[in-house]
PDB file of C-alpha atoms and ligand atoms in Angstrom:
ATOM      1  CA  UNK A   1     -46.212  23.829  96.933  1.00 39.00           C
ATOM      2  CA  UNK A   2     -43.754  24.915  99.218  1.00 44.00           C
ATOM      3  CA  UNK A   3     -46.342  25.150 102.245  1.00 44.00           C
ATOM      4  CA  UNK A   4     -47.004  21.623 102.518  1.00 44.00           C
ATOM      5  CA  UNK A   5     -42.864  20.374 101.974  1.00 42.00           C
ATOM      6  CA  UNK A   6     -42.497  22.585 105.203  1.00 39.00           C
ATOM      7  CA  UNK A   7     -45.485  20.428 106.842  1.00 44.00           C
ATOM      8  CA  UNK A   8     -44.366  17.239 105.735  1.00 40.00           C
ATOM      9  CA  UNK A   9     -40.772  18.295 107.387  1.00 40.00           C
ATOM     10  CA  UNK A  10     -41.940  19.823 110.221  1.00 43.00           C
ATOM     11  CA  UNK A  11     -43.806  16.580 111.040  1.00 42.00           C
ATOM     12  CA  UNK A  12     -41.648  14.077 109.947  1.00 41.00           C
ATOM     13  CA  UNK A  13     -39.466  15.684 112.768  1.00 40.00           C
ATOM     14  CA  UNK A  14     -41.611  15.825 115.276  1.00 44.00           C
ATOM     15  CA  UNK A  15     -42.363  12.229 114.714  1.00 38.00           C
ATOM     16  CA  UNK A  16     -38.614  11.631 114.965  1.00 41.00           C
ATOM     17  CA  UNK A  17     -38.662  12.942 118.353  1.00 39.00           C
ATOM     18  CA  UNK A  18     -41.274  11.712 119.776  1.00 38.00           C
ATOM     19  CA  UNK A  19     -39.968   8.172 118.204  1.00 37.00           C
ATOM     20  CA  UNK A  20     -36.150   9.346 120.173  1.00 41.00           C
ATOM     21  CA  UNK A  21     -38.361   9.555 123.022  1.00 39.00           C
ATOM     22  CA  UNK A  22     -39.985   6.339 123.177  1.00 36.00           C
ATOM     23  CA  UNK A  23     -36.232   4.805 122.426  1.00 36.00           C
ATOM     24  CA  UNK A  24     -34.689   6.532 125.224  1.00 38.00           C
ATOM     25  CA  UNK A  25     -37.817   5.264 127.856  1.00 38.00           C
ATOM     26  CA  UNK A  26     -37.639   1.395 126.516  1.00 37.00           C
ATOM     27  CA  UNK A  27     -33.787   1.603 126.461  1.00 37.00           C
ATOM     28  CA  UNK A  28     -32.436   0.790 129.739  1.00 38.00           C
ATOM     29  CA  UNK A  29     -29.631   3.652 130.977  1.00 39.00           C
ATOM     30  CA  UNK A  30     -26.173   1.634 130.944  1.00 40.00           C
ATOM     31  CA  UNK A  31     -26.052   2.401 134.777  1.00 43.00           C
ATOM     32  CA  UNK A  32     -29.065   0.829 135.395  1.00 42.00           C
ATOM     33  CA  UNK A  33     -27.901  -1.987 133.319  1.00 42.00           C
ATOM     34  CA  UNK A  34     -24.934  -2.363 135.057  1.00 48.00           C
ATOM     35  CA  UNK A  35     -26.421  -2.287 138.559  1.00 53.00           C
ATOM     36  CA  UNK A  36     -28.947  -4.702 137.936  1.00 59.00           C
ATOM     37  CA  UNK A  37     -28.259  -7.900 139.868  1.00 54.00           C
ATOM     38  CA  UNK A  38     -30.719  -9.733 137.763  1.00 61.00           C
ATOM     39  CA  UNK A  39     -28.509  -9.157 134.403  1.00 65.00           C
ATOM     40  CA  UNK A  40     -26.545 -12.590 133.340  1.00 61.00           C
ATOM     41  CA  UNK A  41     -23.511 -10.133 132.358  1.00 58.00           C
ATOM     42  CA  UNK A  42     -23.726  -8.434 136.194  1.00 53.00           C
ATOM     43  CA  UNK A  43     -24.474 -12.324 137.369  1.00 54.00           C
ATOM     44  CA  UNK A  44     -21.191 -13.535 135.442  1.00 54.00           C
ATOM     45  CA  UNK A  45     -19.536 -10.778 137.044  1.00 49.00           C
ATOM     46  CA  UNK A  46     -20.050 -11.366 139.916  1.00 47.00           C
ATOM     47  CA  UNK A  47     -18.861 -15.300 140.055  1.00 46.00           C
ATOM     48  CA  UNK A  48     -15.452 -14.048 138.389  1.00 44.00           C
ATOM     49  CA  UNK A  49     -14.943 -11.750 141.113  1.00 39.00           C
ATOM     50  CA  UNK A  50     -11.605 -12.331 143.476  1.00 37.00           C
ATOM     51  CA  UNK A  51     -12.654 -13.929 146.586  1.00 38.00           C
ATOM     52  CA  UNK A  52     -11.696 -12.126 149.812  1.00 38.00           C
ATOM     53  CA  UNK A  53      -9.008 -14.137 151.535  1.00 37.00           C
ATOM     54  CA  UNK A  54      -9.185 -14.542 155.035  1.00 35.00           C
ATOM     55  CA  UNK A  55      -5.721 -13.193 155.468  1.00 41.00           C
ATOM     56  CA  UNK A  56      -6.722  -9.875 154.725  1.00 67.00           C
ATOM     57  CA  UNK A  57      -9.320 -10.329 157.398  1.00 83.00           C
ATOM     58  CA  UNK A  58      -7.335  -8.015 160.389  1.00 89.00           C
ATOM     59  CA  UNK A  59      -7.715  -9.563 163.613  1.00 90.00           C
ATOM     60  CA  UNK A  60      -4.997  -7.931 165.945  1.00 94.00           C
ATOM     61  CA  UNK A  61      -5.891  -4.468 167.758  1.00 96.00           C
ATOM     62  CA  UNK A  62      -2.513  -2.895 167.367  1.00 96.00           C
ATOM     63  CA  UNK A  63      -2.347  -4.204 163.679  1.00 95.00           C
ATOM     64  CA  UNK A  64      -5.774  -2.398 163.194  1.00 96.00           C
ATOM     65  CA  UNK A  65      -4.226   1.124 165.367  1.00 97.00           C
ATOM     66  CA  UNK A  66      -1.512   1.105 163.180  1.00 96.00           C
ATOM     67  CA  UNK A  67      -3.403   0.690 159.999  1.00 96.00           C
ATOM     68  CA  UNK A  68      -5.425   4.081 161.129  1.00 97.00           C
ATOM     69  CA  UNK A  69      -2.472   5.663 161.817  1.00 97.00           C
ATOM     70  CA  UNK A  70      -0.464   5.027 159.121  1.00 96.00           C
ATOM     71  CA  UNK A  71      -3.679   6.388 157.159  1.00 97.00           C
ATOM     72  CA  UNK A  72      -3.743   9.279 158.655  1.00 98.00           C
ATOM     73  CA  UNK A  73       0.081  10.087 158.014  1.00 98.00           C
ATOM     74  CA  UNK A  74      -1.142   9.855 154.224  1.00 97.00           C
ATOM     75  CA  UNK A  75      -3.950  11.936 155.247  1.00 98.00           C
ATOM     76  CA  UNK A  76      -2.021  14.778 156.752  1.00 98.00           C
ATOM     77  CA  UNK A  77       0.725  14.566 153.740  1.00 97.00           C
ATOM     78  CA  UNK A  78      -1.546  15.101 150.951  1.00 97.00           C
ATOM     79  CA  UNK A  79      -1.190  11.628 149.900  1.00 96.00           C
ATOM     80  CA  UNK A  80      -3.713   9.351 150.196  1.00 95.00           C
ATOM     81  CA  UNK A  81      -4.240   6.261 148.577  1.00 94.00           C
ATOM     82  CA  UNK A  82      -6.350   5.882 145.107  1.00 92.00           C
ATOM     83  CA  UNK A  83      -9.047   3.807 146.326  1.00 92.00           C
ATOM     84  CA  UNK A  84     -11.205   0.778 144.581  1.00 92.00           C
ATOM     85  CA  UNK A  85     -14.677   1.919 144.051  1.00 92.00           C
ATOM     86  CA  UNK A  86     -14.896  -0.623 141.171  1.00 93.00           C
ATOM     87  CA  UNK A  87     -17.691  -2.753 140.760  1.00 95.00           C
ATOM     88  CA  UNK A  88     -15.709  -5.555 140.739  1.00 93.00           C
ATOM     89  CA  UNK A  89     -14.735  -4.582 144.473  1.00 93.00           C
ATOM     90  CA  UNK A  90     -18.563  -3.620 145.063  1.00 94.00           C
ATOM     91  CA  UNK A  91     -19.531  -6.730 144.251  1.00 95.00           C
ATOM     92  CA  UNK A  92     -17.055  -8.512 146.031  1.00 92.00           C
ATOM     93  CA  UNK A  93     -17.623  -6.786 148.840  1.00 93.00           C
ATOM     94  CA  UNK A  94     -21.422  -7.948 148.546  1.00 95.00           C
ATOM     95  CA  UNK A  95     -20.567 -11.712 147.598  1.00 95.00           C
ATOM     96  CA  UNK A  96     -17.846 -12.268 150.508  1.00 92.00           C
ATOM     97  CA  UNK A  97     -19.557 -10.099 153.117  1.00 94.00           C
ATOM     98  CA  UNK A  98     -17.969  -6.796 155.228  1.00 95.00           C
ATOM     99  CA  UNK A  99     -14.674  -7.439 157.381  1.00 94.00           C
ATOM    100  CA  UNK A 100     -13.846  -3.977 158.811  1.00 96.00           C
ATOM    101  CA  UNK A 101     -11.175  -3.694 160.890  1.00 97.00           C
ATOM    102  CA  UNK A 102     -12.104  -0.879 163.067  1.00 98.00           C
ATOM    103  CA  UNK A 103     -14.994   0.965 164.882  1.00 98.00           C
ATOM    104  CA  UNK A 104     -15.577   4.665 164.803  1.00 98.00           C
ATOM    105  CA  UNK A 105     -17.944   6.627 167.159  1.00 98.00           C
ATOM    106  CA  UNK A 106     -17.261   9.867 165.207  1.00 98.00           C
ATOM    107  CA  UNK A 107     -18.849  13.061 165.939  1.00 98.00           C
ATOM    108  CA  UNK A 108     -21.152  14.554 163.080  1.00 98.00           C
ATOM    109  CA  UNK A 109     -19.491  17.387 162.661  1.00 98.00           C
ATOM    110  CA  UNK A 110     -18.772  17.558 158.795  1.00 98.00           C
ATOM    111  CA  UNK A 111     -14.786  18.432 159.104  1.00 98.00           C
ATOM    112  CA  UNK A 112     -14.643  15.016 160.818  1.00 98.00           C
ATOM    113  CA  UNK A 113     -15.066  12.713 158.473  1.00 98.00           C
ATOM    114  CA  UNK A 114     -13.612   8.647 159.384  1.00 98.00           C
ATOM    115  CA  UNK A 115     -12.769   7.255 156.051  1.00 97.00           C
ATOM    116  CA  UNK A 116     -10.607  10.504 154.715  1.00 97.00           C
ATOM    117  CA  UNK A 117      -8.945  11.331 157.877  1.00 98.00           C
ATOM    118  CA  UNK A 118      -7.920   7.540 158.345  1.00 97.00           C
ATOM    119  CA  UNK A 119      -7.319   7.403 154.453  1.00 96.00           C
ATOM    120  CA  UNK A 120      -9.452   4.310 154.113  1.00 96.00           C
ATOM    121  CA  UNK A 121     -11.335   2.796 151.585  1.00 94.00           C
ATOM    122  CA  UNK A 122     -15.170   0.853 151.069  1.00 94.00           C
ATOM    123  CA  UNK A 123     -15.390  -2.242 153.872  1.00 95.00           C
ATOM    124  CA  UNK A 124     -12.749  -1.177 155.847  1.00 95.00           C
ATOM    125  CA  UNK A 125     -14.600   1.141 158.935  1.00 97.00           C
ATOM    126  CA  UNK A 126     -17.702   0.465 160.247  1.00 98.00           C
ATOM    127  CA  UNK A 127     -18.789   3.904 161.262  1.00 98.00           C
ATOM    128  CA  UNK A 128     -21.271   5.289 163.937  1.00 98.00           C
ATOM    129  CA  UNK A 129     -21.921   8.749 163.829  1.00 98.00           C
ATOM    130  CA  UNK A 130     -23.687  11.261 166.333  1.00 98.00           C
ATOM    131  CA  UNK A 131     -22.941  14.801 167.336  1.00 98.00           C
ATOM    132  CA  UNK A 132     -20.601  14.984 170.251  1.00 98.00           C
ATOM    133  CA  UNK A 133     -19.166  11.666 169.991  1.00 98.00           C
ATOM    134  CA  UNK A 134     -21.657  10.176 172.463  1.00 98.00           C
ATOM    135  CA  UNK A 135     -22.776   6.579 173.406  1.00 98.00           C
ATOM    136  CA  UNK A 136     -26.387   5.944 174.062  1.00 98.00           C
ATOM    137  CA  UNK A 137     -28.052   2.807 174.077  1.00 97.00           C
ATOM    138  CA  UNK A 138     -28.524   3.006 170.483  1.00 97.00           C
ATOM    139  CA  UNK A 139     -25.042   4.037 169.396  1.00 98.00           C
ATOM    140  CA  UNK A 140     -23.845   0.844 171.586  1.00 98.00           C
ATOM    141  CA  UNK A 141     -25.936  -1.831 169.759  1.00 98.00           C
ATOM    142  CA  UNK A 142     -24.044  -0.579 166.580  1.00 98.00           C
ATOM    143  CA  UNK A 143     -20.566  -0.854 168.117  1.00 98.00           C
ATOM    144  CA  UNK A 144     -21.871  -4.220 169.742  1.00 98.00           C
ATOM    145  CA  UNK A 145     -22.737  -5.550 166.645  1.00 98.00           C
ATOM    146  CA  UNK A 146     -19.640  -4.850 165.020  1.00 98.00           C
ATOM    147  CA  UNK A 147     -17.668  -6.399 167.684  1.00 98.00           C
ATOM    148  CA  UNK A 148     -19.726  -9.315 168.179  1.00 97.00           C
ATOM    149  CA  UNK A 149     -20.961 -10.170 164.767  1.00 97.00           C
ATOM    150  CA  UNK A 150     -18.185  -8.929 162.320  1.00 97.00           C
ATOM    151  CA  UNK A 151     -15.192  -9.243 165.364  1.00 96.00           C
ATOM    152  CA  UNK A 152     -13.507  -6.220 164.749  1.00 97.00           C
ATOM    153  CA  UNK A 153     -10.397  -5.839 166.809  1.00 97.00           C
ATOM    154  CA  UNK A 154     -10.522  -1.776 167.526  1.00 98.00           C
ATOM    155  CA  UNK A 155     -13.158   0.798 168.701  1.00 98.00           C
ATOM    156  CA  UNK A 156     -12.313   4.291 168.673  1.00 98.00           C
ATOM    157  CA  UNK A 157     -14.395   7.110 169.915  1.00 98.00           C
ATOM    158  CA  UNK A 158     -13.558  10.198 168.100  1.00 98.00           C
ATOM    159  CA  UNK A 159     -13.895  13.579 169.143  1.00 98.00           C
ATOM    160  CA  UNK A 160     -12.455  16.571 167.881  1.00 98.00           C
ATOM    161  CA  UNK A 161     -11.321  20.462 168.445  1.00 97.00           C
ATOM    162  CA  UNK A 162     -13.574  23.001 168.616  1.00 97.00           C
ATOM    163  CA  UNK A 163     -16.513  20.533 168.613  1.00 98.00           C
ATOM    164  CA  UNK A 164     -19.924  22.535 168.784  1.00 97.00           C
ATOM    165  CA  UNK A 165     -21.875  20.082 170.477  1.00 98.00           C
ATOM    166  CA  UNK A 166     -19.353  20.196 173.091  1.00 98.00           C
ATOM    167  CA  UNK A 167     -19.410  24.096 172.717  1.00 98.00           C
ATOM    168  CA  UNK A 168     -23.131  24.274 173.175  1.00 97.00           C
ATOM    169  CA  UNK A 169     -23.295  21.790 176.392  1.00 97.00           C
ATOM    170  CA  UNK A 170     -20.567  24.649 177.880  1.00 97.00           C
ATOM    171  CA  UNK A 171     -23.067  27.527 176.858  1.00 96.00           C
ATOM    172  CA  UNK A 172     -26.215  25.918 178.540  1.00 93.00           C
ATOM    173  CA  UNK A 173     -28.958  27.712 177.446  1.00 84.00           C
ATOM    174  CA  UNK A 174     -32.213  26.333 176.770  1.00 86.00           C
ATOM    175  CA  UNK A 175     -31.548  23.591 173.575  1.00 86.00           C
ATOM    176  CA  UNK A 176     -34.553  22.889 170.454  1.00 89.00           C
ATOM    177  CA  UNK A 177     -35.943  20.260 169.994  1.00 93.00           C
ATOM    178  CA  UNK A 178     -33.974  17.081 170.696  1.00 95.00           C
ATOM    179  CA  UNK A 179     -30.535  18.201 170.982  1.00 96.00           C
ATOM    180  CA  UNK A 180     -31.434  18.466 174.273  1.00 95.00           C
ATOM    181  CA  UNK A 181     -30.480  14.688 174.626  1.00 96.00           C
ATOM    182  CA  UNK A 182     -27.465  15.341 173.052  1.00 97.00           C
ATOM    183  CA  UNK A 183     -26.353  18.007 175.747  1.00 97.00           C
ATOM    184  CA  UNK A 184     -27.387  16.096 178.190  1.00 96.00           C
ATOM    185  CA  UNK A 185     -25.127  13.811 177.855  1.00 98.00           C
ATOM    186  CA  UNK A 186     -22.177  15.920 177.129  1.00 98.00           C
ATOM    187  CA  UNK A 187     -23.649  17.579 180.501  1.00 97.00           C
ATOM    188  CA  UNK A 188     -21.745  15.661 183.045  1.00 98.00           C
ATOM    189  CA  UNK A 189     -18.040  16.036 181.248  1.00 98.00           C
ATOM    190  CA  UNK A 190     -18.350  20.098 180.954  1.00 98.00           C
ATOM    191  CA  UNK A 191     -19.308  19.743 185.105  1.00 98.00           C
ATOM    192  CA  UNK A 192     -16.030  17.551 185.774  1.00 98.00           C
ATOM    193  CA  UNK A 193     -13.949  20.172 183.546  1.00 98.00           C
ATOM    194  CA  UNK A 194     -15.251  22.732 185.451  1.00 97.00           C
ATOM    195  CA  UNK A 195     -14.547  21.392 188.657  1.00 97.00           C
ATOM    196  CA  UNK A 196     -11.048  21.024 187.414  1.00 97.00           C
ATOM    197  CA  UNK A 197     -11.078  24.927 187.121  1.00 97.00           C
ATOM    198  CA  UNK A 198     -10.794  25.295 183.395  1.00 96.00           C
ATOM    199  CA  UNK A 199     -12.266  28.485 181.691  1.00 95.00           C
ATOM    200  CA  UNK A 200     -12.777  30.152 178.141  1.00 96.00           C
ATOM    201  CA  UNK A 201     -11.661  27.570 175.326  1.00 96.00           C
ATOM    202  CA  UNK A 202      -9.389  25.431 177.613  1.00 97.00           C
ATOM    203  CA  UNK A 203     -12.860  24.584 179.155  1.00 98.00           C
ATOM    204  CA  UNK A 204     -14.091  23.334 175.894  1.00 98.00           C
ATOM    205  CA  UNK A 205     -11.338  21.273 174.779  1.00 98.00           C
ATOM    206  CA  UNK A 206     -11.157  19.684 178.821  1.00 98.00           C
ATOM    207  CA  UNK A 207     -14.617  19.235 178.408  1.00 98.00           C
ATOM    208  CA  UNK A 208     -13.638  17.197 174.916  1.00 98.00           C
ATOM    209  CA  UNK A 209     -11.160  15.320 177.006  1.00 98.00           C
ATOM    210  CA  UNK A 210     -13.691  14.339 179.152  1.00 98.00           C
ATOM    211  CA  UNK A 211     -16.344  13.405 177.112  1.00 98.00           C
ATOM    212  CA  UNK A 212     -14.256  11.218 174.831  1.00 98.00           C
ATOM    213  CA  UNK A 213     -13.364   9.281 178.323  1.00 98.00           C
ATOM    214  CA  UNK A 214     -16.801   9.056 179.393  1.00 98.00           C
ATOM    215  CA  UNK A 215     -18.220   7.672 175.529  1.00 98.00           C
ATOM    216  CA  UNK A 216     -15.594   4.951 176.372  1.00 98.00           C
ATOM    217  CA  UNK A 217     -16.791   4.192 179.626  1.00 98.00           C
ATOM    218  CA  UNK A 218     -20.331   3.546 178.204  1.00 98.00           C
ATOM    219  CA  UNK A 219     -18.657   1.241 175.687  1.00 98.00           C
ATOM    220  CA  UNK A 220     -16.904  -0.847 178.255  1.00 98.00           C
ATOM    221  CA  UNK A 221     -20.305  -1.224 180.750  1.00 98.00           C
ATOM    222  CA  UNK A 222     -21.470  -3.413 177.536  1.00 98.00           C
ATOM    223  CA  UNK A 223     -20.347  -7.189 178.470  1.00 98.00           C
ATOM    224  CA  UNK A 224     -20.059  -8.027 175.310  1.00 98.00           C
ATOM    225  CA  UNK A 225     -17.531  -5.175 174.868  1.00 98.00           C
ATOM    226  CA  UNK A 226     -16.062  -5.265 178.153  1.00 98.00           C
ATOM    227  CA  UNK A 227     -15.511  -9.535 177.828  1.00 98.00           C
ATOM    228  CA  UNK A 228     -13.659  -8.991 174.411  1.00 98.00           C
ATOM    229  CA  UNK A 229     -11.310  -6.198 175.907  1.00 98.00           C
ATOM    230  CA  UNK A 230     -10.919  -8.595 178.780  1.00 98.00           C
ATOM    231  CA  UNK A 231      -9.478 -11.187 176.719  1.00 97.00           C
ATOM    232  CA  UNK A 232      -7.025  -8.870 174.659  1.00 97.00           C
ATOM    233  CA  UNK A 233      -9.092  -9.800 171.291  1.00 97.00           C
ATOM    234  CA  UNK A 234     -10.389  -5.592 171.494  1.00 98.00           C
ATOM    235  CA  UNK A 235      -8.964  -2.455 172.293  1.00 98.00           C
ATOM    236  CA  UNK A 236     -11.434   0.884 172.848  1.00 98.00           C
ATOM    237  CA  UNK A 237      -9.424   3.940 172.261  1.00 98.00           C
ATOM    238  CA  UNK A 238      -9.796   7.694 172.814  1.00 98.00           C
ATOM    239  CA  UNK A 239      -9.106   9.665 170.014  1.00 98.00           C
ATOM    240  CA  UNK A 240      -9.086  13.900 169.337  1.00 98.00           C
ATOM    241  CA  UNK A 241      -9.049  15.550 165.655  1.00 98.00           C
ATOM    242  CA  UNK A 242      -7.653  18.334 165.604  1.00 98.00           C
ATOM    243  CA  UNK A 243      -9.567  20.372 162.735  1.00 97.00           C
ATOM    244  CA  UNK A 244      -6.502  22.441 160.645  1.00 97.00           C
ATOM    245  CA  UNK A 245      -3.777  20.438 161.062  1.00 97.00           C
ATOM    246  CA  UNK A 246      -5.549  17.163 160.115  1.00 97.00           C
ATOM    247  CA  UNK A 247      -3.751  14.800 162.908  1.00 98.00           C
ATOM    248  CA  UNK A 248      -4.278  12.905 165.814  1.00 98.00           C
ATOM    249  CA  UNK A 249      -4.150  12.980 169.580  1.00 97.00           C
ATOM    250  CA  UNK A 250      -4.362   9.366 171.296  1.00 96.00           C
ATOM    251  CA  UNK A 251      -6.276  10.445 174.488  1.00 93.00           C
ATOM    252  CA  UNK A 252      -7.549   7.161 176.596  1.00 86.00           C
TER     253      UNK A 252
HETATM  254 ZN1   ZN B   1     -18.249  17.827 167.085  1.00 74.80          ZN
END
């Protein structure tokens, strides 16, 4: 008699979890329940959220510098500011639309990073990244769109120490693939630094220099950058990262 007890358990169990398992595919996850915009509780949400007020809204270049700055003080102290990543601030950031107040052309370089080193939180950079910091076609309709579309007040192009795009464009060599396009048009900066007469690592970080100044150049033969910067309403600055110290270097 005891055979058919341990059957009866055995299966009873293995009913119960195949039955868990059935539960846990026809029971939504709570995530998935919370990020559903058709749900009436995520729908209710959403109309209670705050609405953004258009005095947050930063319209002033050197307002928007010093923001970044003041960021990256935080930054470099160890102190940066808890930030919202709420779904209330999600959402209103969805409802009310993006108002960044800055434009980054960052290089790729992991170390490099806009929204720690500035200390900033969701909505508040709109970021274009590409190794080397450089402005092609492509990296200008992003910073054009920015400036035309969501008017923000600052564009900075930032490079950084020890960069190994840079690097790379001062080895020559023959590059894979498409970085090639990428050294290219670092190219020109590591010629002018070497006309200067730099050598070793100085020639790097000249080359840096450089190729910050010429990223900004590209920005400004855009009219519909160059036409905002005319009329005060945008600033394009240089900027250089340097890597262990965590701070800034205003360049251009
Ligand atoms: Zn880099």
């Amino acid at each position: 008699m005891r055979k058919p007890i341990c059957y009866l358990v055995a299966t009873l169990l293995s009913l119960a979890v195949v039955l868990s398992g059935c539960v846990s595919q026809m029971t939504p996850k709570t995530d998935k329940q919370t990020l559903d915009p058709n749900n009436s509780a995520v729908q209710e949400a959403m109309a209670q959220t705050t609405v953004y007020k258009r005095a947050e809204v930063i319209s002033s270049p050197d307002e928007a510098k010093q923001l970044l700055m003041d960021g990256n003080e935080r930054f470099t102290a160890s102190k940066p500011l808890s930030k919202d990543l709420s779904f209330t601030k999600r959402s209103d950031l969805l409802k009310n639309g993006q108002h960044p107040f800055a434009v980054i052309v960052s290089c790729s370089d992991s170390r490099v990073s806009p929204e720690l080193l500035f200390d900033q939180a969701l909505g508040d950079l709109f970021v274009v990244r590409v190794a080397g910091n450089v402005v092609t076609p492509v990296e200008l309709g992003s910073v054009e769109y920015a400036v035309d579309h969501l008017k923000v007040p600052l564009v900075v192009v930032l490079g950084h120490e020890g960069c190994g795009a840079v690097t790379a464009a001062v080895e020559g060599g023959e590059p894979h693939g498409s970085i090639g396009a990428i050294i290219g048009k670092i190219k020109p900066a590591v010629d002018d630094a070497r006309a200067m007469g730099t050598t070793g690592k100085e020639l790097i970080e000249a080359s840096t220099d450089l190729n910050i100044q010429n990223a900004l150049k590209d920005l400004l033969k855009s009219p519909i950058i160059k036409e905002r910067v005319n009329a005060k309403e945008v600033e394009v600055l240089g900027i250089k990262y340097d890597l262990d110290k965590g701070t800034l270097e205003v360049t251009h």
